[in-house]
Structures are given as C-alpha cells and as structure tokens.
Amino acid sequence: MEVPLWLALLVVGYLGVKLIRPPAWLIAVLLLGGFLLADSVLAPAIDAFIK
C-alpha cells in the first residue's frame, strides 16, 4: 500500500494534536521554524545530517 507523504504527515499531525494537545503557539513555532529553515543556508547541512 502506497500512501502519499503529505497524507501520512497530515494524519500523524492530526492525531498528535488530538492526543497530545500541544499549545497552539508551539505548533505555529514548529511550522514556521521548519518553513524558514527549509529555505535557509542551513538547509544543505540539515539535509546531509538527516541522510
């Protein structure tokens, strides 16, 4: 069974918010921080670290 990555992330994110109930500011910081890091000069270093 092949599931698109965006769908898997959406389901995991939804379940995480429903079960763990983190504060809204923490969700916003994580989303904004990830978005900003993905488009920064640190992106190649993060990509090399993850792989």
mmCIF file with all atom_site columns, N, CA and C in Angstrom:
data_model
loop_
_atom_site.group_PDB
_atom_site.id
_atom_site.type_symbol
_atom_site.label_atom_id
_atom_site.label_alt_id
_atom_site.label_comp_id
_atom_site.label_asym_id
_atom_site.label_entity_id
_atom_site.label_seq_id
_atom_site.pdbx_PDB_ins_code
_atom_site.Cartn_x
_atom_site.Cartn_y
_atom_site.Cartn_z
_atom_site.occupancy
_atom_site.B_iso_or_equiv
_atom_site.pdbx_formal_charge
_atom_site.auth_seq_id
_atom_site.auth_comp_id
_atom_site.auth_asym_id
_atom_site.auth_atom_id
_atom_site.pdbx_PDB_model_num
ATOM 1   N N  . MET A 1 1  ? 0.846  -1.177 0.000  1.00 0.00 ? 1  MET A N  1
ATOM 2   C CA . MET A 1 1  ? 0.000  0.000  0.000  1.00 0.00 ? 1  MET A CA 1
ATOM 3   C C  . MET A 1 1  ? 0.890  1.239  0.000  1.00 0.00 ? 1  MET A C  1
ATOM 4   N N  . GLU A 1 2  ? 0.692  2.095  -0.966 1.00 0.00 ? 2  GLU A N  1
ATOM 5   C CA . GLU A 1 2  ? 1.475  3.320  -1.070 1.00 0.00 ? 2  GLU A CA 1
ATOM 6   C C  . GLU A 1 2  ? 0.619  4.510  -0.647 1.00 0.00 ? 2  GLU A C  1
ATOM 7   N N  . VAL A 1 3  ? 1.119  5.224  0.346  1.00 0.00 ? 3  VAL A N  1
ATOM 8   C CA . VAL A 1 3  ? 0.419  6.397  0.861  1.00 0.00 ? 3  VAL A CA 1
ATOM 9   C C  . VAL A 1 3  ? 1.277  7.618  0.562  1.00 0.00 ? 3  VAL A C  1
ATOM 10  N N  . PRO A 1 4  ? 0.689  8.676  -0.004 1.00 0.00 ? 4  PRO A N  1
ATOM 11  C CA . PRO A 1 4  ? 1.484  9.885  -0.251 1.00 0.00 ? 4  PRO A CA 1
ATOM 12  C C  . PRO A 1 4  ? 2.023  10.469 1.056  1.00 0.00 ? 4  PRO A C  1
ATOM 13  N N  . LEU A 1 5  ? 3.200  11.058 0.967  1.00 0.00 ? 5  LEU A N  1
ATOM 14  C CA . LEU A 1 5  ? 3.843  11.619 2.159  1.00 0.00 ? 5  LEU A CA 1
ATOM 15  C C  . LEU A 1 5  ? 2.982  12.696 2.804  1.00 0.00 ? 5  LEU A C  1
ATOM 16  N N  . TRP A 1 6  ? 2.367  13.556 2.003  1.00 0.00 ? 6  TRP A N  1
ATOM 17  C CA . TRP A 1 6  ? 1.560  14.641 2.553  1.00 0.00 ? 6  TRP A CA 1
ATOM 18  C C  . TRP A 1 6  ? 0.370  14.091 3.333  1.00 0.00 ? 6  TRP A C  1
ATOM 19  N N  . LEU A 1 7  ? -0.202 12.988 2.877  1.00 0.00 ? 7  LEU A N  1
ATOM 20  C CA . LEU A 1 7  ? -1.336 12.397 3.585  1.00 0.00 ? 7  LEU A CA 1
ATOM 21  C C  . LEU A 1 7  ? -0.883 11.772 4.903  1.00 0.00 ? 7  LEU A C  1
ATOM 22  N N  . ALA A 1 8  ? 0.253  11.090 4.875  1.00 0.00 ? 8  ALA A N  1
ATOM 23  C CA . ALA A 1 8  ? 0.778  10.492 6.099  1.00 0.00 ? 8  ALA A CA 1
ATOM 24  C C  . ALA A 1 8  ? 1.113  11.564 7.132  1.00 0.00 ? 8  ALA A C  1
ATOM 25  N N  . LEU A 1 9  ? 1.729  12.662 6.698  1.00 0.00 ? 9  LEU A N  1
ATOM 26  C CA . LEU A 1 9  ? 2.058  13.756 7.614  1.00 0.00 ? 9  LEU A CA 1
ATOM 27  C C  . LEU A 1 9  ? 0.803  14.422 8.166  1.00 0.00 ? 9  LEU A C  1
ATOM 28  N N  . LEU A 1 10 ? -0.203 14.547 7.336  1.00 0.00 ? 10 LEU A N  1
ATOM 29  C CA . LEU A 1 10 ? -1.463 15.138 7.777  1.00 0.00 ? 10 LEU A CA 1
ATOM 30  C C  . LEU A 1 10 ? -2.128 14.276 8.850  1.00 0.00 ? 10 LEU A C  1
ATOM 31  N N  . VAL A 1 11 ? -2.147 12.974 8.641  1.00 0.00 ? 11 VAL A N  1
ATOM 32  C CA . VAL A 1 11 ? -2.761 12.066 9.618  1.00 0.00 ? 11 VAL A CA 1
ATOM 33  C C  . VAL A 1 11 ? -1.973 12.050 10.923 1.00 0.00 ? 11 VAL A C  1
ATOM 34  N N  . VAL A 1 12 ? -0.649 11.960 10.835 1.00 0.00 ? 12 VAL A N  1
ATOM 35  C CA . VAL A 1 12 ? 0.178  11.944 12.045 1.00 0.00 ? 12 VAL A CA 1
ATOM 36  C C  . VAL A 1 12 ? 0.056  13.270 12.793 1.00 0.00 ? 12 VAL A C  1
ATOM 37  N N  . GLY A 1 13 ? 0.037  14.376 12.073 1.00 0.00 ? 13 GLY A N  1
ATOM 38  C CA . GLY A 1 13 ? -0.127 15.677 12.711 1.00 0.00 ? 13 GLY A CA 1
ATOM 39  C C  . GLY A 1 13 ? -1.475 15.819 13.386 1.00 0.00 ? 13 GLY A C  1
ATOM 40  N N  . TYR A 1 14 ? -2.520 15.363 12.719 1.00 0.00 ? 14 TYR A N  1
ATOM 41  C CA . TYR A 1 14 ? -3.870 15.443 13.299 1.00 0.00 ? 14 TYR A CA 1
ATOM 42  C C  . TYR A 1 14 ? -3.963 14.602 14.567 1.00 0.00 ? 14 TYR A C  1
ATOM 43  N N  . LEU A 1 15 ? -3.467 13.371 14.501 1.00 0.00 ? 15 LEU A N  1
ATOM 44  C CA . LEU A 1 15 ? -3.513 12.506 15.683 1.00 0.00 ? 15 LEU A CA 1
ATOM 45  C C  . LEU A 1 15 ? -2.654 13.059 16.813 1.00 0.00 ? 15 LEU A C  1
ATOM 46  N N  . GLY A 1 16 ? -1.505 13.628 16.477 1.00 0.00 ? 16 GLY A N  1
ATOM 47  C CA . GLY A 1 16 ? -0.644 14.213 17.507 1.00 0.00 ? 16 GLY A CA 1
ATOM 48  C C  . GLY A 1 16 ? -1.311 15.370 18.218 1.00 0.00 ? 16 GLY A C  1
ATOM 49  N N  . VAL A 1 17 ? -1.994 16.216 17.454 1.00 0.00 ? 17 VAL A N  1
ATOM 50  C CA . VAL A 1 17 ? -2.672 17.359 18.064 1.00 0.00 ? 17 VAL A CA 1
ATOM 51  C C  . VAL A 1 17 ? -3.850 16.889 18.912 1.00 0.00 ? 17 VAL A C  1
ATOM 52  N N  . LYS A 1 18 ? -4.595 15.903 18.427 1.00 0.00 ? 18 LYS A N  1
ATOM 53  C CA . LYS A 1 18 ? -5.758 15.421 19.175 1.00 0.00 ? 18 LYS A CA 1
ATOM 54  C C  . LYS A 1 18 ? -5.350 14.681 20.452 1.00 0.00 ? 18 LYS A C  1
ATOM 55  N N  . LEU A 1 19 ? -4.277 13.892 20.390 1.00 0.00 ? 19 LEU A N  1
ATOM 56  C CA . LEU A 1 19 ? -3.901 13.060 21.535 1.00 0.00 ? 19 LEU A CA 1
ATOM 57  C C  . LEU A 1 19 ? -3.012 13.789 22.538 1.00 0.00 ? 19 LEU A C  1
ATOM 58  N N  . ILE A 1 20 ? -2.044 14.543 22.060 1.00 0.00 ? 20 ILE A N  1
ATOM 59  C CA . ILE A 1 20 ? -1.074 15.182 22.956 1.00 0.00 ? 20 ILE A CA 1
ATOM 60  C C  . ILE A 1 20 ? -1.539 16.571 23.375 1.00 0.00 ? 20 ILE A C  1
ATOM 61  N N  . ARG A 1 21 ? -2.298 17.249 22.526 1.00 0.00 ? 21 ARG A N  1
ATOM 62  C CA . ARG A 1 21 ? -2.829 18.598 22.774 1.00 0.00 ? 21 ARG A CA 1
ATOM 63  C C  . ARG A 1 21 ? -1.741 19.623 23.126 1.00 0.00 ? 21 ARG A C  1
ATOM 64  N N  . PRO A 1 22 ? -0.781 19.835 22.203 1.00 0.00 ? 22 PRO A N  1
ATOM 65  C CA . PRO A 1 22 ? 0.224  20.874 22.461 1.00 0.00 ? 22 PRO A CA 1
ATOM 66  C C  . PRO A 1 22 ? -0.417 22.261 22.309 1.00 0.00 ? 22 PRO A C  1
ATOM 67  N N  . PRO A 1 23 ? 0.182  23.268 22.918 1.00 0.00 ? 23 PRO A N  1
ATOM 68  C CA . PRO A 1 23 ? -0.361 24.628 22.772 1.00 0.00 ? 23 PRO A CA 1
ATOM 69  C C  . PRO A 1 23 ? -0.246 25.118 21.323 1.00 0.00 ? 23 PRO A C  1
ATOM 70  N N  . ALA A 1 24 ? -1.141 25.991 20.936 1.00 0.00 ? 24 ALA A N  1
ATOM 71  C CA . ALA A 1 24 ? -1.181 26.492 19.559 1.00 0.00 ? 24 ALA A CA 1
ATOM 72  C C  . ALA A 1 24 ? 0.107  27.230 19.194 1.00 0.00 ? 24 ALA A C  1
ATOM 73  N N  . TRP A 1 25 ? 0.703  27.955 20.141 1.00 0.00 ? 25 TRP A N  1
ATOM 74  C CA . TRP A 1 25 ? 1.925  28.693 19.830 1.00 0.00 ? 25 TRP A CA 1
ATOM 75  C C  . TRP A 1 25 ? 3.070  27.741 19.492 1.00 0.00 ? 25 TRP A C  1
ATOM 76  N N  . LEU A 1 26 ? 3.101  26.560 20.122 1.00 0.00 ? 26 LEU A N  1
ATOM 77  C CA . LEU A 1 26 ? 4.158  25.591 19.837 1.00 0.00 ? 26 LEU A CA 1
ATOM 78  C C  . LEU A 1 26 ? 4.004  25.030 18.429 1.00 0.00 ? 26 LEU A C  1
ATOM 79  N N  . ILE A 1 27 ? 2.788  24.760 18.029 1.00 0.00 ? 27 ILE A N  1
ATOM 80  C CA . ILE A 1 27 ? 2.539  24.271 16.663 1.00 0.00 ? 27 ILE A CA 1
ATOM 81  C C  . ILE A 1 27 ? 2.963  25.332 15.659 1.00 0.00 ? 27 ILE A C  1
ATOM 82  N N  . ALA A 1 28 ? 2.600  26.582 15.907 1.00 0.00 ? 28 ALA A N  1
ATOM 83  C CA . ALA A 1 28 ? 2.957  27.670 14.998 1.00 0.00 ? 28 ALA A CA 1
ATOM 84  C C  . ALA A 1 28 ? 4.471  27.849 14.908 1.00 0.00 ? 28 ALA A C  1
ATOM 85  N N  . VAL A 1 29 ? 5.161  27.769 16.027 1.00 0.00 ? 29 VAL A N  1
ATOM 86  C CA . VAL A 1 29 ? 6.627  27.916 16.028 1.00 0.00 ? 29 VAL A CA 1
ATOM 87  C C  . VAL A 1 29 ? 7.284  26.784 15.255 1.00 0.00 ? 29 VAL A C  1
ATOM 88  N N  . LEU A 1 30 ? 6.826  25.556 15.449 1.00 0.00 ? 30 LEU A N  1
ATOM 89  C CA . LEU A 1 30 ? 7.405  24.425 14.729 1.00 0.00 ? 30 LEU A CA 1
ATOM 90  C C  . LEU A 1 30 ? 7.167  24.527 13.228 1.00 0.00 ? 30 LEU A C  1
ATOM 91  N N  . LEU A 1 31 ? 5.957  24.894 12.829 1.00 0.00 ? 31 LEU A N  1
ATOM 92  C CA . LEU A 1 31 ? 5.663  25.027 11.403 1.00 0.00 ? 31 LEU A CA 1
ATOM 93  C C  . LEU A 1 31 ? 6.449  26.167 10.772 1.00 0.00 ? 31 LEU A C  1
ATOM 94  N N  . LEU A 1 32 ? 6.450  27.315 11.416 1.00 0.00 ? 32 LEU A N  1
ATOM 95  C CA . LEU A 1 32 ? 7.169  28.465 10.874 1.00 0.00 ? 32 LEU A CA 1
ATOM 96  C C  . LEU A 1 32 ? 8.676  28.226 10.882 1.00 0.00 ? 32 LEU A C  1
ATOM 97  N N  . GLY A 1 33 ? 9.183  27.635 11.957 1.00 0.00 ? 33 GLY A N  1
ATOM 98  C CA . GLY A 1 33 ? 10.612 27.339 12.033 1.00 0.00 ? 33 GLY A CA 1
ATOM 99  C C  . GLY A 1 33 ? 11.050 26.356 10.964 1.00 0.00 ? 33 GLY A C  1
ATOM 100 N N  . GLY A 1 34 ? 10.260 25.323 10.737 1.00 0.00 ? 34 GLY A N  1
ATOM 101 C CA . GLY A 1 34 ? 10.585 24.355 9.691  1.00 0.00 ? 34 GLY A CA 1
ATOM 102 C C  . GLY A 1 34 ? 10.550 24.979 8.310  1.00 0.00 ? 34 GLY A C  1
ATOM 103 N N  . PHE A 1 35 ? 9.560  25.834 8.085  1.00 0.00 ? 35 PHE A N  1
ATOM 104 C CA . PHE A 1 35 ? 9.456  26.515 6.800  1.00 0.00 ? 35 PHE A CA 1
ATOM 105 C C  . PHE A 1 35 ? 10.654 27.429 6.572  1.00 0.00 ? 35 PHE A C  1
ATOM 106 N N  . LEU A 1 36 ? 11.049 28.178 7.592  1.00 0.00 ? 36 LEU A N  1
ATOM 107 C CA . LEU A 1 36 ? 12.173 29.099 7.447  1.00 0.00 ? 36 LEU A CA 1
ATOM 108 C C  . LEU A 1 36 ? 13.502 28.363 7.314  1.00 0.00 ? 36 LEU A C  1
ATOM 109 N N  . LEU A 1 37 ? 13.677 27.269 8.047  1.00 0.00 ? 37 LEU A N  1
ATOM 110 C CA . LEU A 1 37 ? 14.922 26.507 7.944  1.00 0.00 ? 37 LEU A CA 1
ATOM 111 C C  . LEU A 1 37 ? 15.062 25.823 6.587  1.00 0.00 ? 37 LEU A C  1
ATOM 112 N N  . ALA A 1 38 ? 13.945 25.409 5.998  1.00 0.00 ? 38 ALA A N  1
ATOM 113 C CA . ALA A 1 38 ? 13.999 24.729 4.707  1.00 0.00 ? 38 ALA A CA 1
ATOM 114 C C  . ALA A 1 38 ? 14.477 25.654 3.603  1.00 0.00 ? 38 ALA A C  1
ATOM 115 N N  . ASP A 1 39 ? 14.317 26.945 3.786  1.00 0.00 ? 39 ASP A N  1
ATOM 116 C CA . ASP A 1 39 ? 14.703 27.910 2.754  1.00 0.00 ? 39 ASP A CA 1
ATOM 117 C C  . ASP A 1 39 ? 15.929 28.726 3.169  1.00 0.00 ? 39 ASP A C  1
ATOM 118 N N  . SER A 1 40 ? 16.707 28.236 4.128  1.00 0.00 ? 40 SER A N  1
ATOM 119 C CA . SER A 1 40 ? 17.857 28.990 4.607  1.00 0.00 ? 40 SER A CA 1
ATOM 120 C C  . SER A 1 40 ? 19.159 28.377 4.100  1.00 0.00 ? 40 SER A C  1
ATOM 121 N N  . VAL A 1 41 ? 20.275 29.006 4.469  1.00 0.00 ? 41 VAL A N  1
ATOM 122 C CA . VAL A 1 41 ? 21.590 28.474 4.088  1.00 0.00 ? 41 VAL A CA 1
ATOM 123 C C  . VAL A 1 41 ? 21.917 27.211 4.884  1.00 0.00 ? 41 VAL A C  1
ATOM 124 N N  . LEU A 1 42 ? 21.164 26.952 5.944  1.00 0.00 ? 42 LEU A N  1
ATOM 125 C CA . LEU A 1 42 ? 21.387 25.749 6.740  1.00 0.00 ? 42 LEU A CA 1
ATOM 126 C C  . LEU A 1 42 ? 20.750 24.510 6.129  1.00 0.00 ? 42 LEU A C  1
ATOM 127 N N  . ALA A 1 43 ? 19.921 24.680 5.116  1.00 0.00 ? 43 ALA A N  1
ATOM 128 C CA . ALA A 1 43 ? 19.195 23.557 4.525  1.00 0.00 ? 43 ALA A CA 1
ATOM 129 C C  . ALA A 1 43 ? 20.115 22.441 4.039  1.00 0.00 ? 43 ALA A C  1
ATOM 130 N N  . PRO A 1 44 ? 21.223 22.729 3.314  1.00 0.00 ? 44 PRO A N  1
ATOM 131 C CA . PRO A 1 44 ? 22.102 21.627 2.898  1.00 0.00 ? 44 PRO A CA 1
ATOM 132 C C  . PRO A 1 44 ? 22.737 20.878 4.070  1.00 0.00 ? 44 PRO A C  1
ATOM 133 N N  . ALA A 1 45 ? 23.073 21.606 5.129  1.00 0.00 ? 45 ALA A N  1
ATOM 134 C CA . ALA A 1 45 ? 23.664 20.944 6.303  1.00 0.00 ? 45 ALA A CA 1
ATOM 135 C C  . ALA A 1 45 ? 22.642 20.052 6.994  1.00 0.00 ? 45 ALA A C  1
ATOM 136 N N  . ILE A 1 46 ? 21.410 20.527 7.097  1.00 0.00 ? 46 ILE A N  1
ATOM 137 C CA . ILE A 1 46 ? 20.355 19.727 7.721  1.00 0.00 ? 46 ILE A CA 1
ATOM 138 C C  . ILE A 1 46 ? 20.064 18.505 6.862  1.00 0.00 ? 46 ILE A C  1
ATOM 139 N N  . ASP A 1 47 ? 20.039 18.702 5.536  1.00 0.00 ? 47 ASP A N  1
ATOM 140 C CA . ASP A 1 47 ? 19.774 17.588 4.629  1.00 0.00 ? 47 ASP A CA 1
ATOM 141 C C  . ASP A 1 47 ? 20.865 16.530 4.726  1.00 0.00 ? 47 ASP A C  1
ATOM 142 N N  . ALA A 1 48 ? 22.116 16.949 4.819  1.00 0.00 ? 48 ALA A N  1
ATOM 143 C CA . ALA A 1 48 ? 23.225 15.992 4.946  1.00 0.00 ? 48 ALA A CA 1
ATOM 144 C C  . ALA A 1 48 ? 23.161 15.268 6.284  1.00 0.00 ? 48 ALA A C  1
ATOM 145 N N  . PHE A 1 49 ? 22.754 15.962 7.328  1.00 0.00 ? 49 PHE A N  1
ATOM 146 C CA . PHE A 1 49 ? 22.645 15.356 8.668  1.00 0.00 ? 49 PHE A CA 1
ATOM 147 C C  . PHE A 1 49 ? 21.528 14.322 8.713  1.00 0.00 ? 49 PHE A C  1
ATOM 148 N N  . ILE A 1 50 ? 20.413 14.618 8.048  1.00 0.00 ? 50 ILE A N  1
ATOM 149 C CA . ILE A 1 50 ? 19.270 13.704 8.056  1.00 0.00 ? 50 ILE A CA 1
ATOM 150 C C  . ILE A 1 50 ? 19.572 12.453 7.252  1.00 0.00 ? 50 ILE A C  1
ATOM 151 N N  . LYS A 1 51 ? 20.257 12.614 6.133  1.00 0.00 ? 51 LYS A N  1
ATOM 152 C CA . LYS A 1 51 ? 20.582 11.449 5.295  1.00 0.00 ? 51 LYS A CA 1
ATOM 153 C C  . LYS A 1 51 ? 21.778 10.767 5.865  1.00 0.00 ? 51 LYS A C  1
#
